[in-house]
Amino acid sequence: MIIFQLAIILLASKIAGDLAARIGQPSVLGKLLIGIILGPAVLGIITSTEIIDELSEIGVILLMFLAGLETDIEEFKRTGKASAYVGVIGIIVPLSLGYATGLFLDMSTFEAIFLGLLLSATSVSISVQALKEMDKLKSREGMTILGAAVIDDVLVIIILAFLMSAAGGEVNLGMLIAKKAGFFVVAILLGWIAVPWLLRRFAPLRVTESVISAGLIICFLYAAMAEYAGVADIIGAYIAGVAISLTDFKHEVFEKVETIGYSVFVPVFFTSIGIAVDFEGLGSYIGVIAALSLLAILTKLLGSAVGAFFAGFDWRSSFGIGSAMVSRGEVALIIAAIGLESGLLAEQLFPVIVIVVLVTTVVTPPMMKAFFKA
């Protein structure tokens, strides 16, 4: 059954991506929408399974690994200030307005703060693909977006830890922050010393594709290490890509991993987002879904755009950067699951949040296209 599902996903995602490109939209939009059509929300041909989910996870890890390989480290350094502005203000605005909205909906103080935190999360895995298609990934805007995503992820998780501690959750704040700081220190040291050493040792091995295997080993180890430290695994994969981009093996690893990723795993990731959607029983929440979706889009768009403008970008580029930060993706879903388990998110609101996350993900590529091509 899984073999048939893979065949359908790959066929449909490629055709849908091509159709989206033909009408002037990023191909990733077609891949997201075809997932909804194939999934239980419409046709029910494909259902979310553990194997599909695991393949999807590999897909997003490889996508962010490729983004790291394409990173211009000098440009990345130059955009550090801009990334900080975008990341921080892009959290303050949705967190504040999300909190106010939660109080308006008669949530408790902690629940309202958690709603604001959910709206503050971002995941640029979808944005990375749109940037690649528009040839913007290596631009100043692209580097700012990637840097802001790292800052956003770290700050949101730290705020979540404080919130759970204050709400009575069993969270050791000192240990949590130490683990995150330790991850970045270890990741940088390994990137400086161990990554080049491992690639040089693997290169002369008399086996096929030894360098590519070494690159993937580094990618997966970094992703696992990040996840253990409480940082999103896609951040670990991205840093692994950056580390390899500083070596002489950058182009060889990129070309082969791009082939591996985009032939199977990345299409499964894009399509699986839509497959996970199920509208059953949400009819009575249409108003809440619409209001929260609008709030999620506008707060992240405006907050991040203002941050970019303060950092020196013109308004067109600022809104392009803001639109790239709108997608909440898997980061928000992970936070929502934590909130559900800890009692900070009501059970009936969980499927609502899933739909809101999907909406932010689907609108991101066309918004980016509109602002960056304006």
Coordinates of C-alpha atoms in Angstrom, one line a residue:
M1 CA 0.0 0.0 0.0
I2 CA 2.8 2.4 0.9
I3 CA 4.4 1.8 -2.5
F4 CA 1.2 2.8 -4.3
Q5 CA 0.8 5.8 -2.1
L6 CA 4.3 7.0 -2.8
A7 CA 3.7 6.6 -6.6
I8 CA 0.5 8.7 -6.4
I9 CA 2.2 11.4 -4.2
L10 CA 5.2 11.8 -6.5
L11 CA 3.0 11.8 -9.7
A12 CA 0.5 14.2 -8.3
S13 CA 3.0 16.6 -6.6
K14 CA 5.1 17.0 -9.8
I15 CA 2.0 17.6 -12.0
A16 CA 0.5 20.0 -9.4
G17 CA 3.8 21.9 -9.0
D18 CA 4.0 22.3 -12.8
L19 CA 0.5 23.6 -13.0
A20 CA 1.1 26.1 -10.3
A21 CA 4.3 27.4 -12.0
R22 CA 2.4 27.7 -15.3
I23 CA -0.1 30.2 -13.7
G24 CA 2.7 32.2 -12.2
Q25 CA 2.8 30.8 -8.6
P26 CA 5.6 29.0 -6.8
S27 CA 5.3 25.2 -7.5
V28 CA 5.3 24.5 -3.8
L29 CA 1.7 26.0 -3.6
G30 CA 0.5 23.3 -6.0
K31 CA 2.2 20.6 -4.0
L32 CA 0.5 21.8 -0.8
L33 CA -2.9 22.0 -2.4
I34 CA -2.7 18.6 -4.1
G35 CA -2.1 17.1 -0.7
I36 CA -5.4 18.5 0.5
I37 CA -7.2 17.1 -2.6
L38 CA -5.6 13.6 -2.2
G39 CA -6.1 13.5 1.5
P40 CA -9.2 12.7 3.7
A41 CA -10.5 16.2 3.4
V42 CA -11.5 15.7 -0.3
L43 CA -10.8 12.4 -2.2
G44 CA -9.4 10.2 0.6
I45 CA -7.0 8.5 -1.7
I46 CA -4.0 9.0 0.6
T47 CA -4.1 8.9 4.4
S48 CA -1.4 10.0 6.8
T49 CA 0.6 7.0 8.1
E50 CA 3.6 6.6 10.2
I51 CA 5.8 5.8 7.2
I52 CA 4.6 8.9 5.3
D53 CA 5.2 11.0 8.4
E54 CA 8.8 9.7 8.7
L55 CA 9.5 10.2 5.0
S56 CA 8.1 13.7 5.3
E57 CA 10.4 14.4 8.3
I58 CA 13.4 13.4 6.3
G59 CA 12.2 15.6 3.5
V60 CA 12.0 18.8 5.6
I61 CA 15.4 18.0 7.1
L62 CA 17.0 17.6 3.7
L63 CA 15.3 20.8 2.5
M64 CA 16.8 22.8 5.3
F65 CA 20.2 21.1 4.9
L66 CA 20.2 22.2 1.2
A67 CA 19.4 25.7 2.3
G68 CA 22.4 25.7 4.6
L69 CA 24.6 24.4 1.8
E70 CA 23.5 27.4 -0.3
T71 CA 24.1 29.9 2.5
D72 CA 26.7 32.6 1.8
I73 CA 28.3 32.9 5.2
E74 CA 29.7 36.4 4.6
E75 CA 26.2 37.7 3.6
F76 CA 24.8 35.8 6.6
K77 CA 27.1 37.7 8.9
R78 CA 26.2 41.0 7.3
T79 CA 22.5 40.4 7.9
G80 CA 22.8 39.5 11.6
K81 CA 21.4 42.8 12.8
A82 CA 18.5 42.6 10.4
S83 CA 17.7 39.0 11.4
A84 CA 17.6 40.1 15.0
Y85 CA 15.1 42.9 14.3
V86 CA 12.9 40.6 12.2
G87 CA 13.1 37.7 14.7
V88 CA 12.4 39.8 17.8
I89 CA 9.7 42.2 16.5
G90 CA 8.2 39.3 14.6
I91 CA 7.6 37.7 18.0
I92 CA 6.5 40.7 20.0
V93 CA 3.6 41.7 17.7
P94 CA 1.9 38.3 17.4
L95 CA 2.6 37.5 21.0
S96 CA 1.0 40.7 22.2
L97 CA -2.1 40.6 20.0
G98 CA -2.5 36.9 20.4
Y99 CA -2.5 37.4 24.2
A100 CA -5.1 40.1 23.9
T101 CA -7.2 37.9 21.6
G102 CA -7.0 35.0 24.1
L103 CA -8.3 37.3 26.9
F104 CA -11.1 38.4 24.6
L105 CA -12.1 34.7 24.1
D106 CA -12.3 34.3 27.9
M107 CA -9.1 32.3 28.2
S108 CA -7.1 32.3 31.4
T109 CA -3.9 34.4 31.5
F110 CA -1.7 31.4 30.9
E111 CA -3.8 30.1 28.0
A112 CA -3.9 33.5 26.4
I113 CA -0.1 33.9 26.6
F114 CA 0.2 30.4 25.1
L115 CA -2.1 31.4 22.2
G116 CA 0.2 34.4 21.6
L117 CA 3.2 32.1 21.7
L118 CA 1.6 29.8 19.1
L119 CA 1.1 32.7 16.8
S120 CA 4.7 33.8 17.3
A121 CA 6.2 30.6 16.0
T122 CA 7.5 30.4 12.5
S123 CA 8.8 27.7 10.1
V124 CA 10.6 28.8 6.9
S125 CA 10.9 25.3 5.3
I126 CA 8.1 26.3 2.8
S127 CA 9.6 29.8 2.4
V128 CA 13.0 28.3 1.6
Q129 CA 11.5 26.5 -1.4
A130 CA 9.7 29.6 -2.6
L131 CA 13.0 31.6 -2.2
K132 CA 14.8 29.0 -4.3
E133 CA 12.3 29.2 -7.1
M134 CA 12.5 33.0 -7.2
D135 CA 16.3 32.9 -7.0
K136 CA 16.2 34.9 -3.7
L137 CA 17.7 32.3 -1.3
K138 CA 21.2 33.7 -1.4
S139 CA 20.1 37.4 -1.4
R140 CA 20.3 39.7 1.5
E141 CA 16.6 39.2 2.1
G142 CA 17.0 35.4 2.0
M143 CA 19.9 35.4 4.5
T144 CA 17.8 37.7 6.8
I145 CA 14.9 35.3 6.7
L146 CA 17.0 32.3 7.6
G147 CA 18.8 34.0 10.4
A148 CA 15.5 35.4 11.8
A149 CA 14.0 31.8 11.7
V150 CA 16.8 30.6 14.0
I151 CA 16.3 33.5 16.4
D152 CA 12.6 33.0 16.4
D153 CA 12.8 29.3 17.1
V154 CA 15.2 29.7 20.1
L155 CA 13.2 32.6 21.7
V156 CA 9.8 31.0 21.3
I157 CA 11.0 27.7 22.9
I158 CA 12.6 29.6 25.8
I159 CA 9.5 31.7 26.4
L160 CA 7.4 28.5 26.3
A161 CA 9.7 27.0 29.0
F162 CA 9.1 30.0 31.2
L163 CA 5.4 29.8 30.6
M164 CA 5.2 26.1 31.5
S165 CA 7.2 26.7 34.6
A166 CA 5.0 29.6 35.7
A167 CA 1.9 27.5 35.0
G168 CA 3.1 24.6 37.1
G169 CA 4.8 22.4 34.5
E170 CA 7.8 20.4 35.5
V171 CA 10.4 22.5 33.6
N172 CA 14.0 23.0 34.7
L173 CA 14.7 26.4 33.1
G174 CA 18.4 26.4 33.8
M175 CA 18.9 23.0 32.3
L176 CA 16.7 23.8 29.3
I177 CA 18.6 27.0 28.5
A178 CA 21.9 25.3 29.1
K179 CA 21.0 22.5 26.7
K180 CA 20.1 25.0 23.9
A181 CA 23.3 27.1 24.5
G182 CA 25.3 23.9 24.6
F183 CA 23.9 22.8 21.3
F184 CA 24.9 25.9 19.5
V185 CA 28.4 25.9 21.0
V186 CA 28.9 22.2 20.2
A187 CA 27.4 22.6 16.7
I188 CA 29.8 25.5 15.9
L189 CA 32.9 23.6 17.3
L190 CA 32.0 20.5 15.4
G191 CA 31.4 22.5 12.2
W192 CA 34.9 24.1 12.6
I193 CA 36.8 21.0 13.5
A194 CA 35.0 17.7 13.0
V195 CA 33.0 18.3 9.9
P196 CA 35.9 19.0 7.6
W197 CA 37.9 16.2 9.2
L198 CA 35.1 13.6 8.6
L199 CA 34.6 14.7 5.0
R200 CA 38.3 14.4 4.3
R201 CA 38.5 10.9 5.9
F202 CA 35.4 9.7 3.9
A203 CA 36.5 11.1 0.5
P204 CA 39.2 8.4 -0.2
L205 CA 37.2 5.4 0.9
R206 CA 36.8 2.8 -1.9
V207 CA 33.1 2.7 -1.7
T208 CA 30.4 4.5 -3.8
E209 CA 29.2 8.0 -2.9
S210 CA 31.3 8.1 0.3
V211 CA 31.3 11.9 0.4
I212 CA 27.5 12.1 0.0
S213 CA 27.1 9.6 2.8
A214 CA 29.4 11.6 5.0
G215 CA 27.3 14.7 4.3
L216 CA 24.1 12.9 5.2
I217 CA 25.6 11.5 8.4
I218 CA 26.5 15.0 9.4
C219 CA 23.1 16.3 8.5
F220 CA 21.2 13.7 10.5
L221 CA 23.5 13.8 13.5
Y222 CA 23.1 17.6 13.7
A223 CA 19.3 17.3 13.4
A224 CA 19.1 14.6 16.1
M225 CA 21.4 16.7 18.3
A226 CA 19.2 19.8 17.9
E227 CA 16.1 17.8 18.7
Y228 CA 17.6 16.4 21.8
A229 CA 18.5 20.0 22.9
G230 CA 15.0 21.2 22.4
V231 CA 15.8 23.1 19.2
A232 CA 13.9 22.2 16.0
D233 CA 15.6 19.5 14.1
I234 CA 15.4 21.6 10.9
I235 CA 17.7 24.2 12.6
G236 CA 20.2 21.5 13.2
A237 CA 20.1 20.4 9.6
Y238 CA 20.5 24.0 8.4
I239 CA 23.6 24.5 10.6
A240 CA 25.0 21.2 9.3
G241 CA 24.6 22.5 5.7
V242 CA 26.3 25.8 6.6
A243 CA 29.2 23.9 8.1
I244 CA 29.7 21.8 5.0
S245 CA 29.3 24.9 2.8
L246 CA 32.6 26.1 4.2
T247 CA 34.5 23.1 2.9
D248 CA 35.7 22.0 -0.5
F249 CA 33.0 19.4 -0.7
K250 CA 30.1 21.9 -0.8
H251 CA 29.1 21.5 -4.5
E252 CA 29.5 17.7 -4.6
V253 CA 27.3 17.2 -1.5
F254 CA 24.7 19.8 -2.7
E255 CA 24.2 18.3 -6.2
K256 CA 23.8 14.7 -5.0
V257 CA 21.6 15.6 -1.9
E258 CA 19.4 17.8 -4.1
T259 CA 18.8 14.8 -6.4
I260 CA 18.0 12.5 -3.4
G261 CA 15.8 15.0 -1.7
Y262 CA 13.8 16.3 -4.6
S263 CA 13.2 13.0 -6.2
V264 CA 11.4 11.4 -3.2
F265 CA 11.5 13.0 0.2
V266 CA 10.8 16.7 -0.3
P267 CA 7.7 16.1 -2.5
V268 CA 6.4 13.8 0.2
F269 CA 6.9 16.5 2.8
F270 CA 5.0 19.2 0.9
T271 CA 2.2 16.9 0.0
S272 CA 1.9 15.4 3.5
I273 CA 1.0 18.8 5.0
G274 CA -2.2 18.8 3.0
I275 CA -2.8 15.1 3.6
A276 CA -2.9 15.7 7.3
V277 CA -5.9 18.1 7.0
D278 CA -9.4 16.8 8.1
F279 CA -12.3 19.3 8.2
E280 CA -14.7 16.9 9.9
G281 CA -16.4 18.5 12.9
L282 CA -15.0 21.9 12.4
G283 CA -18.1 23.5 11.0
S284 CA -19.0 25.3 14.2
Y285 CA -15.5 26.8 14.5
I286 CA -15.4 28.4 11.0
G287 CA -15.5 31.9 12.5
V288 CA -12.8 31.2 15.0
I289 CA -10.6 29.6 12.3
A290 CA -11.1 32.6 10.0
A291 CA -10.3 35.1 12.8
L292 CA -7.2 33.3 14.1
S293 CA -5.9 32.7 10.5
L294 CA -6.2 36.4 9.7
L295 CA -4.6 37.4 13.0
A296 CA -1.8 34.9 12.4
I297 CA -1.1 36.2 9.0
L298 CA -1.3 39.9 9.7
T299 CA 0.6 39.9 13.0
K300 CA 3.6 38.0 11.6
L301 CA 3.6 39.8 8.3
L302 CA 3.5 43.3 9.9
G303 CA 5.7 42.5 12.8
S304 CA 8.5 41.0 10.7
A305 CA 8.1 43.7 8.0
V306 CA 8.5 46.5 10.6
G307 CA 11.6 44.7 11.9
A308 CA 13.1 44.5 8.4
F309 CA 12.2 48.2 7.7
F310 CA 14.0 49.3 10.9
A311 CA 17.0 47.2 9.7
G312 CA 17.2 49.3 6.5
F313 CA 15.2 47.4 4.0
D314 CA 12.7 49.3 1.8
W315 CA 9.0 48.5 2.3
R316 CA 8.7 46.1 -0.6
S317 CA 11.6 44.0 0.6
S318 CA 10.4 44.3 4.2
F319 CA 7.0 42.9 3.3
G320 CA 8.6 40.2 1.3
I321 CA 10.6 39.2 4.4
G322 CA 7.5 39.5 6.5
S323 CA 5.5 37.2 4.2
A324 CA 8.3 34.6 4.3
M325 CA 7.9 34.4 8.1
V326 CA 4.1 33.9 8.1
S327 CA 4.2 30.1 7.7
R328 CA 4.0 28.4 11.1
G329 CA 4.6 24.8 9.8
E330 CA 5.7 22.0 12.0
V331 CA 7.2 24.3 14.7
A332 CA 3.7 25.6 15.7
L333 CA 2.3 22.1 15.5
I334 CA 4.9 20.8 17.9
I335 CA 4.2 23.7 20.3
A336 CA 0.5 23.0 20.0
A337 CA 1.0 19.4 21.0
I338 CA 3.0 20.4 24.0
G339 CA 0.3 22.9 25.0
L340 CA -2.4 20.2 24.6
E341 CA -0.4 17.8 26.8
S342 CA 0.3 20.4 29.5
G343 CA -3.3 21.8 29.6
L344 CA -2.4 25.2 28.1
L345 CA -4.4 24.5 25.0
A346 CA -8.0 23.3 25.1
E347 CA -8.6 20.0 23.4
Q348 CA -11.3 21.4 21.1
L349 CA -9.0 24.1 19.9
F350 CA -6.2 21.8 18.8
P351 CA -7.8 20.9 15.4
V352 CA -8.6 24.6 14.9
I353 CA -4.9 25.5 15.4
V354 CA -4.0 22.7 12.9
I355 CA -6.2 24.3 10.3
V356 CA -4.8 27.8 11.1
V357 CA -1.2 26.5 10.7
L358 CA -2.2 25.0 7.3
V359 CA -3.7 28.3 6.2
T360 CA -0.6 30.2 7.1
T361 CA 1.5 27.6 5.2
V362 CA -0.7 27.7 2.0
V363 CA -0.8 31.5 1.8
T364 CA 2.9 32.1 2.3
P365 CA 4.2 31.2 -1.2
P366 CA 1.8 33.4 -3.2
M367 CA 2.3 36.3 -0.7
M368 CA 6.1 36.0 -1.2
K369 CA 5.6 35.9 -5.0
A370 CA 3.4 39.0 -4.8
F371 CA 5.8 41.1 -2.7
F372 CA 9.1 40.0 -4.1
K373 CA 8.0 40.4 -7.7
A374 CA 6.1 43.6 -7.1

